[in-house]
């Protein structure tokens, strides 16, 4: 008896610690896929050089300014620096910050932080995101407070609570999850009316980004609805995938920044297929 106990115990410990690190590895791999890809957090949170190239040692360190009518937003430092970043936030506080758009002190995180879209991210993906964020190098960088000349709500919606995974066996449900929650594509591709998205015209395009990334020019989001002439209704799947991952339009023109194609470059083929199912499921815009 004694022998069997002493023998089985170390085995048990080895078995648990292996599955623990394996689970941690899987979480980190998923977190890396999301955070260095489709979520495109760095599109706003990583400052860029004058020619729009992300500054490597300032990854996620913020202070990048985004200006829209009534908005001068500075993307926060979301590294684990205790003083100037979010190093002191608990896992639950980080998850609430991203999904609910509420800081630990109860204040609202303002636009264009895409919490209204990220609120649909599943609990398991949030755990992966936090696992990744805890591994990002802390960078000390003080970010000025954003200025909002437009009215902001008290919250972006009721408290998020629990969000289950979306089954990959349901192509439209999974495509909606990948496009709306993770890629927040409709955030840029839906026109704004008086500072609010007009979701009756989802993916009609026409959202104006003035002086984007401080590069001195204006870019307007494209119509990515299935409209046969104005949208992507007659594009092949391969043409749509090339635009998303390489920033090349159907006619070969290279897209300007704002469109987050440098991040979308790593989206898996399965997720691209899901995005296309979702895009093709929407009504053509403008509706005549
Ligand atoms: C479209 C631009 C944009 C994207 C994409 C974006 N953010 Fe933000 N985020 C902002 C802005 C702007 C703020 C500051 C808002 C304010 O000042 O109220 C912010 C604030 C935050 C905060 C609050 C930090 C603090 O100290 O108050 C967290 C946490 C955060 N973002 C995490 C993320 C993560 C994680 C991602 C990717 C999953 C992400 N953001 C993607 C623009 C963005
Ligand atoms: C931060 C804003 C932003 C986000 C997020 C964004 N886009 Fe875009 N997208 C743009 C802008 C702006 C353009 C137009 C660029 C240009 O004309 O040079 C564009 C262009 C495109 C085009 C090319 C259309 C054409 O006629 O050439 C496609 C397709 C597209 N986006 C799909 C997507 C998908 C799918 C996602 C999500 C995975 C997404 N976009 C997320 C801003 C965005």
Tab-separated table of C-alpha atoms in Angstrom, residues 81-281:
chain	number	residue	atom	x	y	z
A	81	UNK	CA	3.784	49.226	-16.102
A	82	UNK	CA	2.436	49.850	-12.574
A	83	UNK	CA	2.602	53.660	-12.676
A	84	UNK	CA	1.715	54.613	-16.255
A	85	UNK	CA	0.069	51.412	-17.547
A	86	UNK	CA	-2.412	48.894	-16.165
A	87	UNK	CA	0.018	46.684	-14.186
A	88	UNK	CA	-1.994	47.051	-10.987
A	89	UNK	CA	-5.320	45.997	-12.555
A	90	UNK	CA	-6.546	42.498	-11.621
A	91	UNK	CA	-7.494	40.017	-14.345
A	92	UNK	CA	-11.187	40.723	-13.702
A	93	UNK	CA	-10.559	44.474	-13.931
A	94	UNK	CA	-8.766	44.097	-17.276
A	95	UNK	CA	-11.632	41.980	-18.620
A	96	UNK	CA	-14.189	44.543	-17.414
A	97	UNK	CA	-12.114	47.344	-18.931
A	98	UNK	CA	-12.020	45.736	-22.358
A	99	UNK	CA	-15.567	44.350	-22.501
A	100	UNK	CA	-17.592	46.817	-20.429
A	101	UNK	CA	-15.350	49.810	-21.082
A	102	UNK	CA	-15.277	50.617	-17.349
A	103	UNK	CA	-12.054	51.302	-15.397
A	104	UNK	CA	-11.460	49.975	-11.854
A	105	UNK	CA	-12.390	53.469	-10.534
A	106	UNK	CA	-15.778	53.214	-12.293
A	107	UNK	CA	-15.124	55.806	-15.023
A	108	UNK	CA	-16.087	55.106	-18.645
A	109	UNK	CA	-13.415	54.328	-21.250
A	110	UNK	CA	-14.317	56.582	-24.163
A	111	UNK	CA	-14.408	56.058	-27.940
A	112	UNK	CA	-12.924	54.928	-30.206
A	113	UNK	CA	-11.958	52.109	-27.795
A	114	UNK	CA	-14.203	49.421	-29.347
A	115	UNK	CA	-15.758	48.075	-26.108
A	116	UNK	CA	-19.262	48.125	-27.684
A	117	UNK	CA	-17.920	45.379	-30.006
A	118	UNK	CA	-15.431	43.695	-27.679
A	119	UNK	CA	-18.260	43.164	-25.166
A	120	UNK	CA	-19.176	40.083	-27.225
A	121	UNK	CA	-15.740	38.436	-26.742
A	122	UNK	CA	-16.127	35.066	-24.982
A	123	UNK	CA	-14.857	34.376	-21.449
A	124	UNK	CA	-12.323	31.870	-22.775
A	125	UNK	CA	-10.925	34.330	-25.324
A	126	UNK	CA	-10.730	36.977	-22.587
A	127	UNK	CA	-8.632	34.611	-20.455
A	128	UNK	CA	-6.311	34.146	-23.445
A	129	UNK	CA	-6.082	37.924	-23.975
A	130	UNK	CA	-5.177	38.540	-20.320
A	131	UNK	CA	-2.587	35.716	-20.396
A	132	UNK	CA	-0.938	37.441	-23.363
A	133	UNK	CA	-1.145	40.956	-21.895
A	134	UNK	CA	0.558	39.841	-18.665
A	135	UNK	CA	3.564	38.858	-20.817
A	136	UNK	CA	3.934	42.181	-22.641
A	137	UNK	CA	6.997	44.180	-21.540
A	138	UNK	CA	6.064	47.083	-19.267
A	139	UNK	CA	6.840	50.468	-20.856
A	140	UNK	CA	6.814	53.677	-18.837
A	141	UNK	CA	4.915	56.246	-20.883
A	142	UNK	CA	2.575	58.909	-19.545
A	143	UNK	CA	-0.507	59.407	-21.718
A	144	UNK	CA	-2.500	62.672	-21.609
A	145	UNK	CA	-6.203	62.532	-20.770
A	146	UNK	CA	-8.569	62.279	-23.748
A	147	UNK	CA	-10.881	65.210	-24.472
A	148	UNK	CA	-14.514	64.564	-25.353
A	149	UNK	CA	-16.695	67.413	-26.565
A	150	UNK	CA	-19.543	64.999	-27.291
A	151	UNK	CA	-21.918	63.529	-24.678
A	152	UNK	CA	-20.871	60.051	-23.516
A	153	UNK	CA	-23.184	57.479	-21.904
A	154	UNK	CA	-22.646	56.237	-18.316
A	155	UNK	CA	-22.009	52.735	-19.684
A	156	UNK	CA	-21.865	50.943	-23.056
A	157	UNK	CA	-24.636	48.577	-21.978
A	158	UNK	CA	-25.670	46.359	-19.074
A	159	UNK	CA	-22.803	44.566	-17.281
A	160	UNK	CA	-21.437	41.906	-19.636
A	161	UNK	CA	-21.421	38.962	-17.217
A	162	UNK	CA	-20.613	35.588	-18.779
A	163	UNK	CA	-20.095	35.055	-22.516
A	164	UNK	CA	-19.970	31.444	-23.792
A	165	UNK	CA	-17.861	30.350	-26.773
A	166	UNK	CA	-19.554	30.518	-30.186
A	167	UNK	CA	-19.621	27.170	-31.997
A	168	UNK	CA	-17.510	26.954	-35.146
A	169	UNK	CA	-20.103	24.513	-36.495
A	170	UNK	CA	-22.538	27.376	-37.079
A	171	UNK	CA	-20.822	29.361	-39.892
A	172	UNK	CA	-22.975	32.501	-39.599
A	173	UNK	CA	-22.892	32.673	-35.795
A	174	UNK	CA	-19.144	32.072	-35.813
A	175	UNK	CA	-18.655	34.543	-38.687
A	176	UNK	CA	-20.582	37.181	-36.746
A	177	UNK	CA	-18.377	36.525	-33.717
A	178	UNK	CA	-15.139	36.823	-35.685
A	179	UNK	CA	-16.210	39.931	-37.636
A	180	UNK	CA	-18.158	41.930	-35.056
A	181	UNK	CA	-16.622	40.928	-31.713
A	182	UNK	CA	-13.009	40.232	-32.642
A	183	UNK	CA	-12.322	42.170	-35.866
A	184	UNK	CA	-14.707	45.066	-34.963
A	185	UNK	CA	-14.901	45.547	-38.751
A	186	UNK	CA	-18.347	47.131	-38.672
A	187	UNK	CA	-17.055	49.823	-36.310
A	188	UNK	CA	-15.136	51.508	-39.145
A	189	UNK	CA	-17.270	50.358	-42.071
A	190	UNK	CA	-20.587	51.735	-40.755
A	191	UNK	CA	-21.313	55.428	-41.383
A	192	UNK	CA	-21.596	57.801	-38.408
A	193	UNK	CA	-24.496	60.193	-37.904
A	194	UNK	CA	-23.912	62.858	-35.244
A	195	UNK	CA	-21.183	60.834	-33.584
A	196	UNK	CA	-23.235	57.596	-33.485
A	197	UNK	CA	-23.035	54.532	-35.750
A	198	UNK	CA	-26.053	54.133	-38.028
A	199	UNK	CA	-26.407	50.334	-37.864
A	200	UNK	CA	-29.341	50.402	-40.293
A	201	UNK	CA	-26.553	50.998	-42.841
A	202	UNK	CA	-23.972	48.500	-41.573
A	203	UNK	CA	-20.958	48.168	-43.880
A	204	UNK	CA	-22.114	50.923	-46.259
A	205	UNK	CA	-18.759	52.604	-45.621
A	206	UNK	CA	-18.282	56.338	-45.848
A	207	UNK	CA	-16.914	56.826	-42.361
A	208	UNK	CA	-14.429	59.688	-42.609
A	209	UNK	CA	-11.032	59.494	-40.872
A	210	UNK	CA	-9.538	62.978	-41.041
A	211	UNK	CA	-5.774	63.356	-40.744
A	212	UNK	CA	-5.565	59.648	-39.971
A	213	UNK	CA	-2.660	58.689	-37.668
A	214	UNK	CA	-1.544	62.326	-38.027
A	215	UNK	CA	-0.335	61.519	-41.563
A	216	UNK	CA	-1.884	64.640	-43.042
A	217	UNK	CA	-4.502	63.026	-45.271
A	218	UNK	CA	-8.115	61.917	-44.984
A	219	UNK	CA	-9.296	58.378	-45.688
A	220	UNK	CA	-12.890	57.165	-46.060
A	221	UNK	CA	-13.923	53.595	-45.206
A	222	UNK	CA	-15.051	51.454	-48.137
A	223	UNK	CA	-18.468	49.938	-48.797
A	224	UNK	CA	-17.979	46.271	-47.845
A	225	UNK	CA	-21.664	45.310	-48.077
A	226	UNK	CA	-22.756	42.860	-50.822
A	227	UNK	CA	-23.869	45.724	-53.103
A	228	UNK	CA	-22.985	44.562	-56.662
A	229	UNK	CA	-21.531	47.902	-57.855
A	230	UNK	CA	-20.718	49.950	-54.749
A	231	UNK	CA	-19.726	47.086	-52.449
A	232	UNK	CA	-18.031	43.701	-52.690
A	233	UNK	CA	-21.047	41.719	-53.959
A	234	UNK	CA	-19.310	40.495	-57.118
A	235	UNK	CA	-15.828	40.043	-55.593
A	236	UNK	CA	-14.495	36.491	-55.270
A	237	UNK	CA	-13.633	35.106	-51.831
A	238	UNK	CA	-9.951	35.324	-52.754
A	239	UNK	CA	-10.239	39.018	-53.667
A	240	UNK	CA	-11.934	39.767	-50.335
A	241	UNK	CA	-9.295	37.809	-48.415
A	242	UNK	CA	-6.487	39.658	-50.185
A	243	UNK	CA	-8.038	43.021	-49.272
A	244	UNK	CA	-8.406	42.033	-45.606
A	245	UNK	CA	-4.968	40.499	-45.125
A	246	UNK	CA	-2.821	42.492	-47.568
A	247	UNK	CA	-4.672	45.784	-48.007
A	248	UNK	CA	-4.993	45.447	-51.770
A	249	UNK	CA	-8.235	46.384	-53.492
A	250	UNK	CA	-9.794	44.389	-56.319
A	251	UNK	CA	-8.161	46.652	-58.936
A	252	UNK	CA	-4.726	46.323	-57.300
A	253	UNK	CA	-4.753	49.673	-55.494
A	254	UNK	CA	-2.979	49.609	-52.127
A	255	UNK	CA	-5.156	50.610	-49.170
A	256	UNK	CA	-4.280	53.466	-46.872
A	257	UNK	CA	-3.958	53.098	-43.084
A	258	UNK	CA	-6.827	52.919	-40.614
A	259	UNK	CA	-7.804	49.642	-42.276
A	260	UNK	CA	-5.979	47.251	-39.951
A	261	UNK	CA	-4.629	44.879	-42.613
A	262	UNK	CA	-1.118	44.660	-41.078
A	263	UNK	CA	-2.812	42.986	-38.094
A	264	UNK	CA	-5.342	41.047	-40.137
A	265	UNK	CA	-2.446	39.465	-42.079
A	266	UNK	CA	-2.348	36.606	-39.560
A	267	UNK	CA	-6.059	35.750	-39.621
A	268	UNK	CA	-6.453	32.021	-40.288
A	269	UNK	CA	-8.174	30.792	-43.424
A	270	UNK	CA	-10.968	29.332	-41.278
A	271	UNK	CA	-11.623	32.736	-39.707
A	272	UNK	CA	-11.418	34.511	-43.099
A	273	UNK	CA	-14.033	32.112	-44.478
A	274	UNK	CA	-16.206	32.894	-41.452
A	275	UNK	CA	-15.809	36.663	-42.036
A	276	UNK	CA	-16.884	36.225	-45.655
A	277	UNK	CA	-19.976	34.225	-44.644
A	278	UNK	CA	-20.948	37.098	-42.341
A	279	UNK	CA	-20.206	39.903	-44.854
A	280	UNK	CA	-22.224	38.151	-47.575
A	281	UNK	CA	-25.175	37.602	-45.202
